């Protein structure tokens, strides 16, 4: 990351994935919307991004495997966002994210969910305590609950510590097992796209 003009690089040792995570997890909502479908992660806050506390970044091995997969599934990548365009809403969707403490002190982060009306979201473990440089994997489970079929439901998951906060946007569109009409008077029978 770059500082003010004339200054040297901030965190030159960070990977591009760590920089992207810092920019995204510390972003703020734009005026008039908080939906990731409208704003992505939100407005970049450079002051916050230089000290994000946590980063969520894919490893080089994950990116290579993803690039070589015949039918790539981006939801499996360790990214600072969750986007499920088509998934089987008749059963839970489980994803893993790895959180890494890039701060200077040991910190406990507690997860919370906002938005995502009708869906039941759980994060396990609900809180993690990380020393500087340490990482922890968390499992995020999405259950459709009463959310509508074939419609995006949006919100976010935030990990808050004493000194830092990291938020990731979530957008999920559950598909069911009943036929739905599509343009041209065709009928499409929905299938499971979740492994």
PDB file of C-alpha atoms in Angstrom, residues 3-151:
ATOM      1  CA  UNK A   3       1.082   6.324   1.851  1.00  0.00           C
ATOM      2  CA  UNK A   4       0.916  10.050   1.137  1.00  0.00           C
ATOM      3  CA  UNK A   5       2.848  11.407  -1.853  1.00  0.00           C
ATOM      4  CA  UNK A   6       6.554  11.379  -1.117  1.00  0.00           C
ATOM      5  CA  UNK A   7       6.278   8.644   1.489  1.00  0.00           C
ATOM      6  CA  UNK A   8       7.516   5.082   1.100  1.00  0.00           C
ATOM      7  CA  UNK A   9       5.312   2.047   0.743  1.00  0.00           C
ATOM      8  CA  UNK A  10       3.240   0.896   3.702  1.00  0.00           C
ATOM      9  CA  UNK A  11       3.523  -2.848   4.345  1.00  0.00           C
ATOM     10  CA  UNK A  12       5.759  -3.621   1.349  1.00  0.00           C
ATOM     11  CA  UNK A  13       5.904  -7.221   2.558  1.00  0.00           C
ATOM     12  CA  UNK A  14       2.173  -7.773   2.047  1.00  0.00           C
ATOM     13  CA  UNK A  15       0.914  -9.857  -0.869  1.00  0.00           C
ATOM     14  CA  UNK A  16      -1.556  -8.370  -3.375  1.00  0.00           C
ATOM     15  CA  UNK A  17      -4.221 -10.517  -1.698  1.00  0.00           C
ATOM     16  CA  UNK A  18      -3.474  -9.022   1.716  1.00  0.00           C
ATOM     17  CA  UNK A  19      -3.618  -5.486   0.300  1.00  0.00           C
ATOM     18  CA  UNK A  20      -6.939  -6.217  -1.436  1.00  0.00           C
ATOM     19  CA  UNK A  21      -8.327  -7.698   1.782  1.00  0.00           C
ATOM     20  CA  UNK A  22      -7.275  -4.678   3.837  1.00  0.00           C
ATOM     21  CA  UNK A  23      -8.940  -2.315   1.362  1.00  0.00           C
ATOM     22  CA  UNK A  24     -12.145  -4.349   1.228  1.00  0.00           C
ATOM     23  CA  UNK A  25     -12.668  -5.341   4.874  1.00  0.00           C
ATOM     24  CA  UNK A  26     -12.216  -1.767   6.133  1.00  0.00           C
ATOM     25  CA  UNK A  27     -14.401  -0.138   3.454  1.00  0.00           C
ATOM     26  CA  UNK A  28     -17.522   1.760   4.479  1.00  0.00           C
ATOM     27  CA  UNK A  29     -21.024   1.678   2.991  1.00  0.00           C
ATOM     28  CA  UNK A  30     -21.856   4.161   0.259  1.00  0.00           C
ATOM     29  CA  UNK A  31     -24.631   6.687   0.742  1.00  0.00           C
ATOM     30  CA  UNK A  32     -28.052   5.176   0.173  1.00  0.00           C
ATOM     31  CA  UNK A  33     -27.121   1.486   0.056  1.00  0.00           C
ATOM     32  CA  UNK A  34     -25.244  -1.232   1.865  1.00  0.00           C
ATOM     33  CA  UNK A  35     -25.934  -3.967  -0.688  1.00  0.00           C
ATOM     34  CA  UNK A  36     -22.819  -5.560  -2.191  1.00  0.00           C
ATOM     35  CA  UNK A  37     -24.781  -5.910  -5.432  1.00  0.00           C
ATOM     36  CA  UNK A  38     -24.736  -2.108  -5.670  1.00  0.00           C
ATOM     37  CA  UNK A  39     -21.456  -1.174  -4.024  1.00  0.00           C
ATOM     38  CA  UNK A  40     -19.209  -4.228  -3.749  1.00  0.00           C
ATOM     39  CA  UNK A  41     -17.302  -3.898  -0.489  1.00  0.00           C
ATOM     40  CA  UNK A  42     -17.980  -0.154  -0.269  1.00  0.00           C
ATOM     41  CA  UNK A  43     -15.860   3.000  -0.182  1.00  0.00           C
ATOM     42  CA  UNK A  44     -12.143   2.559   0.469  1.00  0.00           C
ATOM     43  CA  UNK A  45     -10.816   4.133   3.679  1.00  0.00           C
ATOM     44  CA  UNK A  46      -7.026   4.284   3.249  1.00  0.00           C
ATOM     45  CA  UNK A  47      -6.377   5.316   6.843  1.00  0.00           C
ATOM     46  CA  UNK A  48      -8.197   2.226   8.137  1.00  0.00           C
ATOM     47  CA  UNK A  49      -6.779  -0.048   5.455  1.00  0.00           C
ATOM     48  CA  UNK A  50      -3.195   0.533   6.613  1.00  0.00           C
ATOM     49  CA  UNK A  51      -4.116  -1.115   9.941  1.00  0.00           C
ATOM     50  CA  UNK A  52      -6.944  -3.587   9.221  1.00  0.00           C
ATOM     51  CA  UNK A  53      -6.211  -6.006  12.068  1.00  0.00           C
ATOM     52  CA  UNK A  54      -7.239  -9.038  10.015  1.00  0.00           C
ATOM     53  CA  UNK A  55      -6.682 -10.078   6.426  1.00  0.00           C
ATOM     54  CA  UNK A  56      -8.423 -12.814   4.467  1.00  0.00           C
ATOM     55  CA  UNK A  57      -6.318 -13.784   1.462  1.00  0.00           C
ATOM     56  CA  UNK A  58      -6.030 -16.802  -0.841  1.00  0.00           C
ATOM     57  CA  UNK A  59      -2.770 -18.700  -0.977  1.00  0.00           C
ATOM     58  CA  UNK A  60      -0.795 -19.040  -4.190  1.00  0.00           C
ATOM     59  CA  UNK A  61      -1.590 -22.764  -4.196  1.00  0.00           C
ATOM     60  CA  UNK A  62      -5.331 -22.042  -4.010  1.00  0.00           C
ATOM     61  CA  UNK A  63      -5.122 -19.613  -6.926  1.00  0.00           C
ATOM     62  CA  UNK A  64      -3.151 -22.061  -9.059  1.00  0.00           C
ATOM     63  CA  UNK A  65      -5.602 -24.875  -8.327  1.00  0.00           C
ATOM     64  CA  UNK A  66      -8.529 -22.561  -9.115  1.00  0.00           C
ATOM     65  CA  UNK A  67      -6.980 -21.561 -12.457  1.00  0.00           C
ATOM     66  CA  UNK A  68      -6.496 -25.194 -13.470  1.00  0.00           C
ATOM     67  CA  UNK A  69      -9.949 -26.490 -12.493  1.00  0.00           C
ATOM     68  CA  UNK A  70     -12.278 -27.475 -15.317  1.00  0.00           C
ATOM     69  CA  UNK A  71     -15.303 -26.055 -13.490  1.00  0.00           C
ATOM     70  CA  UNK A  72     -13.889 -23.439 -11.103  1.00  0.00           C
ATOM     71  CA  UNK A  73     -15.850 -22.540  -7.973  1.00  0.00           C
ATOM     72  CA  UNK A  74     -14.752 -19.194  -6.590  1.00  0.00           C
ATOM     73  CA  UNK A  75     -16.656 -19.731  -3.349  1.00  0.00           C
ATOM     74  CA  UNK A  76     -13.907 -22.133  -2.290  1.00  0.00           C
ATOM     75  CA  UNK A  77     -11.238 -19.405  -2.471  1.00  0.00           C
ATOM     76  CA  UNK A  78     -10.226 -17.638   0.742  1.00  0.00           C
ATOM     77  CA  UNK A  79     -11.564 -14.230  -0.311  1.00  0.00           C
ATOM     78  CA  UNK A  80     -12.838 -11.311   1.817  1.00  0.00           C
ATOM     79  CA  UNK A  81     -16.366 -11.762   0.436  1.00  0.00           C
ATOM     80  CA  UNK A  82     -18.980 -14.466  -0.078  1.00  0.00           C
ATOM     81  CA  UNK A  83     -20.888 -14.675  -3.342  1.00  0.00           C
ATOM     82  CA  UNK A  84     -23.152 -17.637  -4.028  1.00  0.00           C
ATOM     83  CA  UNK A  85     -24.841 -17.003  -7.353  1.00  0.00           C
ATOM     84  CA  UNK A  86     -26.485 -20.411  -7.690  1.00  0.00           C
ATOM     85  CA  UNK A  87     -26.504 -22.856  -4.817  1.00  0.00           C
ATOM     86  CA  UNK A  88     -28.783 -25.588  -3.552  1.00  0.00           C
ATOM     87  CA  UNK A  89     -30.978 -23.840  -1.019  1.00  0.00           C
ATOM     88  CA  UNK A  90     -32.488 -27.131   0.117  1.00  0.00           C
ATOM     89  CA  UNK A  91     -29.389 -27.859   2.217  1.00  0.00           C
ATOM     90  CA  UNK A  92     -26.821 -25.804   4.141  1.00  0.00           C
ATOM     91  CA  UNK A  93     -23.936 -24.205   2.283  1.00  0.00           C
ATOM     92  CA  UNK A  94     -20.638 -24.351   4.178  1.00  0.00           C
ATOM     93  CA  UNK A  95     -17.593 -22.249   3.397  1.00  0.00           C
ATOM     94  CA  UNK A  96     -14.265 -21.766   5.122  1.00  0.00           C
ATOM     95  CA  UNK A  97     -12.417 -18.511   5.575  1.00  0.00           C
ATOM     96  CA  UNK A  98      -8.987 -18.147   7.165  1.00  0.00           C
ATOM     97  CA  UNK A  99      -8.399 -15.022   9.238  1.00  0.00           C
ATOM     98  CA  UNK A 100      -4.829 -13.798   9.795  1.00  0.00           C
ATOM     99  CA  UNK A 101      -3.841 -11.221  12.410  1.00  0.00           C
ATOM    100  CA  UNK A 102      -1.597  -8.615  10.762  1.00  0.00           C
ATOM    101  CA  UNK A 103      -1.779  -6.338  13.794  1.00  0.00           C
ATOM    102  CA  UNK A 104       0.893  -5.756  16.400  1.00  0.00           C
ATOM    103  CA  UNK A 105      -0.945  -7.249  19.381  1.00  0.00           C
ATOM    104  CA  UNK A 106      -2.921 -10.312  20.387  1.00  0.00           C
ATOM    105  CA  UNK A 107      -6.617  -9.644  19.800  1.00  0.00           C
ATOM    106  CA  UNK A 108      -9.935 -11.430  20.193  1.00  0.00           C
ATOM    107  CA  UNK A 109     -12.421 -11.041  17.345  1.00  0.00           C
ATOM    108  CA  UNK A 110     -16.132 -11.819  17.722  1.00  0.00           C
ATOM    109  CA  UNK A 111     -18.310 -12.400  14.666  1.00  0.00           C
ATOM    110  CA  UNK A 112     -21.692 -10.845  13.980  1.00  0.00           C
ATOM    111  CA  UNK A 113     -24.073 -10.998  11.022  1.00  0.00           C
ATOM    112  CA  UNK A 114     -26.144  -8.148   9.613  1.00  0.00           C
ATOM    113  CA  UNK A 115     -28.726  -8.145   6.843  1.00  0.00           C
ATOM    114  CA  UNK A 116     -29.415 -11.433   5.011  1.00  0.00           C
ATOM    115  CA  UNK A 117     -33.148 -11.408   5.895  1.00  0.00           C
ATOM    116  CA  UNK A 118     -34.717 -14.843   6.236  1.00  0.00           C
ATOM    117  CA  UNK A 119     -31.392 -16.666   6.203  1.00  0.00           C
ATOM    118  CA  UNK A 120     -29.755 -18.296   9.197  1.00  0.00           C
ATOM    119  CA  UNK A 121     -26.003 -17.718   9.216  1.00  0.00           C
ATOM    120  CA  UNK A 122     -23.628 -19.254  11.743  1.00  0.00           C
ATOM    121  CA  UNK A 123     -19.896 -18.715  12.149  1.00  0.00           C
ATOM    122  CA  UNK A 124     -17.915 -21.372  13.981  1.00  0.00           C
ATOM    123  CA  UNK A 125     -16.046 -20.642  16.099  1.00  0.00           C
ATOM    124  CA  UNK A 126     -17.986 -17.476  16.854  1.00  0.00           C
ATOM    125  CA  UNK A 127     -14.846 -15.798  18.201  1.00  0.00           C
ATOM    126  CA  UNK A 128     -11.127 -16.258  17.632  1.00  0.00           C
ATOM    127  CA  UNK A 129      -8.118 -15.015  19.587  1.00  0.00           C
ATOM    128  CA  UNK A 130      -5.031 -14.488  17.460  1.00  0.00           C
ATOM    129  CA  UNK A 131      -1.474 -13.508  18.240  1.00  0.00           C
ATOM    130  CA  UNK A 132       0.336 -11.315  15.692  1.00  0.00           C
ATOM    131  CA  UNK A 133       0.946 -13.355  12.538  1.00  0.00           C
ATOM    132  CA  UNK A 134      -1.346 -16.189  13.648  1.00  0.00           C
ATOM    133  CA  UNK A 135      -4.243 -17.534  11.572  1.00  0.00           C
ATOM    134  CA  UNK A 136      -7.491 -19.358  12.315  1.00  0.00           C
ATOM    135  CA  UNK A 137     -10.003 -21.037  10.016  1.00  0.00           C
ATOM    136  CA  UNK A 138     -13.699 -20.386  10.564  1.00  0.00           C
ATOM    137  CA  UNK A 139     -16.634 -22.250   9.046  1.00  0.00           C
ATOM    138  CA  UNK A 140     -19.524 -20.156   7.766  1.00  0.00           C
ATOM    139  CA  UNK A 141     -22.817 -22.010   7.328  1.00  0.00           C
ATOM    140  CA  UNK A 142     -25.699 -20.498   5.370  1.00  0.00           C
ATOM    141  CA  UNK A 143     -29.198 -21.942   5.711  1.00  0.00           C
ATOM    142  CA  UNK A 144     -31.913 -20.546   3.445  1.00  0.00           C
ATOM    143  CA  UNK A 145     -34.524 -20.417   6.186  1.00  0.00           C
ATOM    144  CA  UNK A 146     -37.424 -18.305   4.890  1.00  0.00           C
ATOM    145  CA  UNK A 147     -35.391 -16.366   2.320  1.00  0.00           C
ATOM    146  CA  UNK A 148     -36.989 -16.270  -1.148  1.00  0.00           C
ATOM    147  CA  UNK A 149     -35.986 -18.722  -3.856  1.00  0.00           C
ATOM    148  CA  UNK A 150     -33.964 -17.476  -6.813  1.00  0.00           C
ATOM    149  CA  UNK A 151     -33.507 -13.985  -5.351  1.00  0.00           C
TER     150      UNK A 151
END
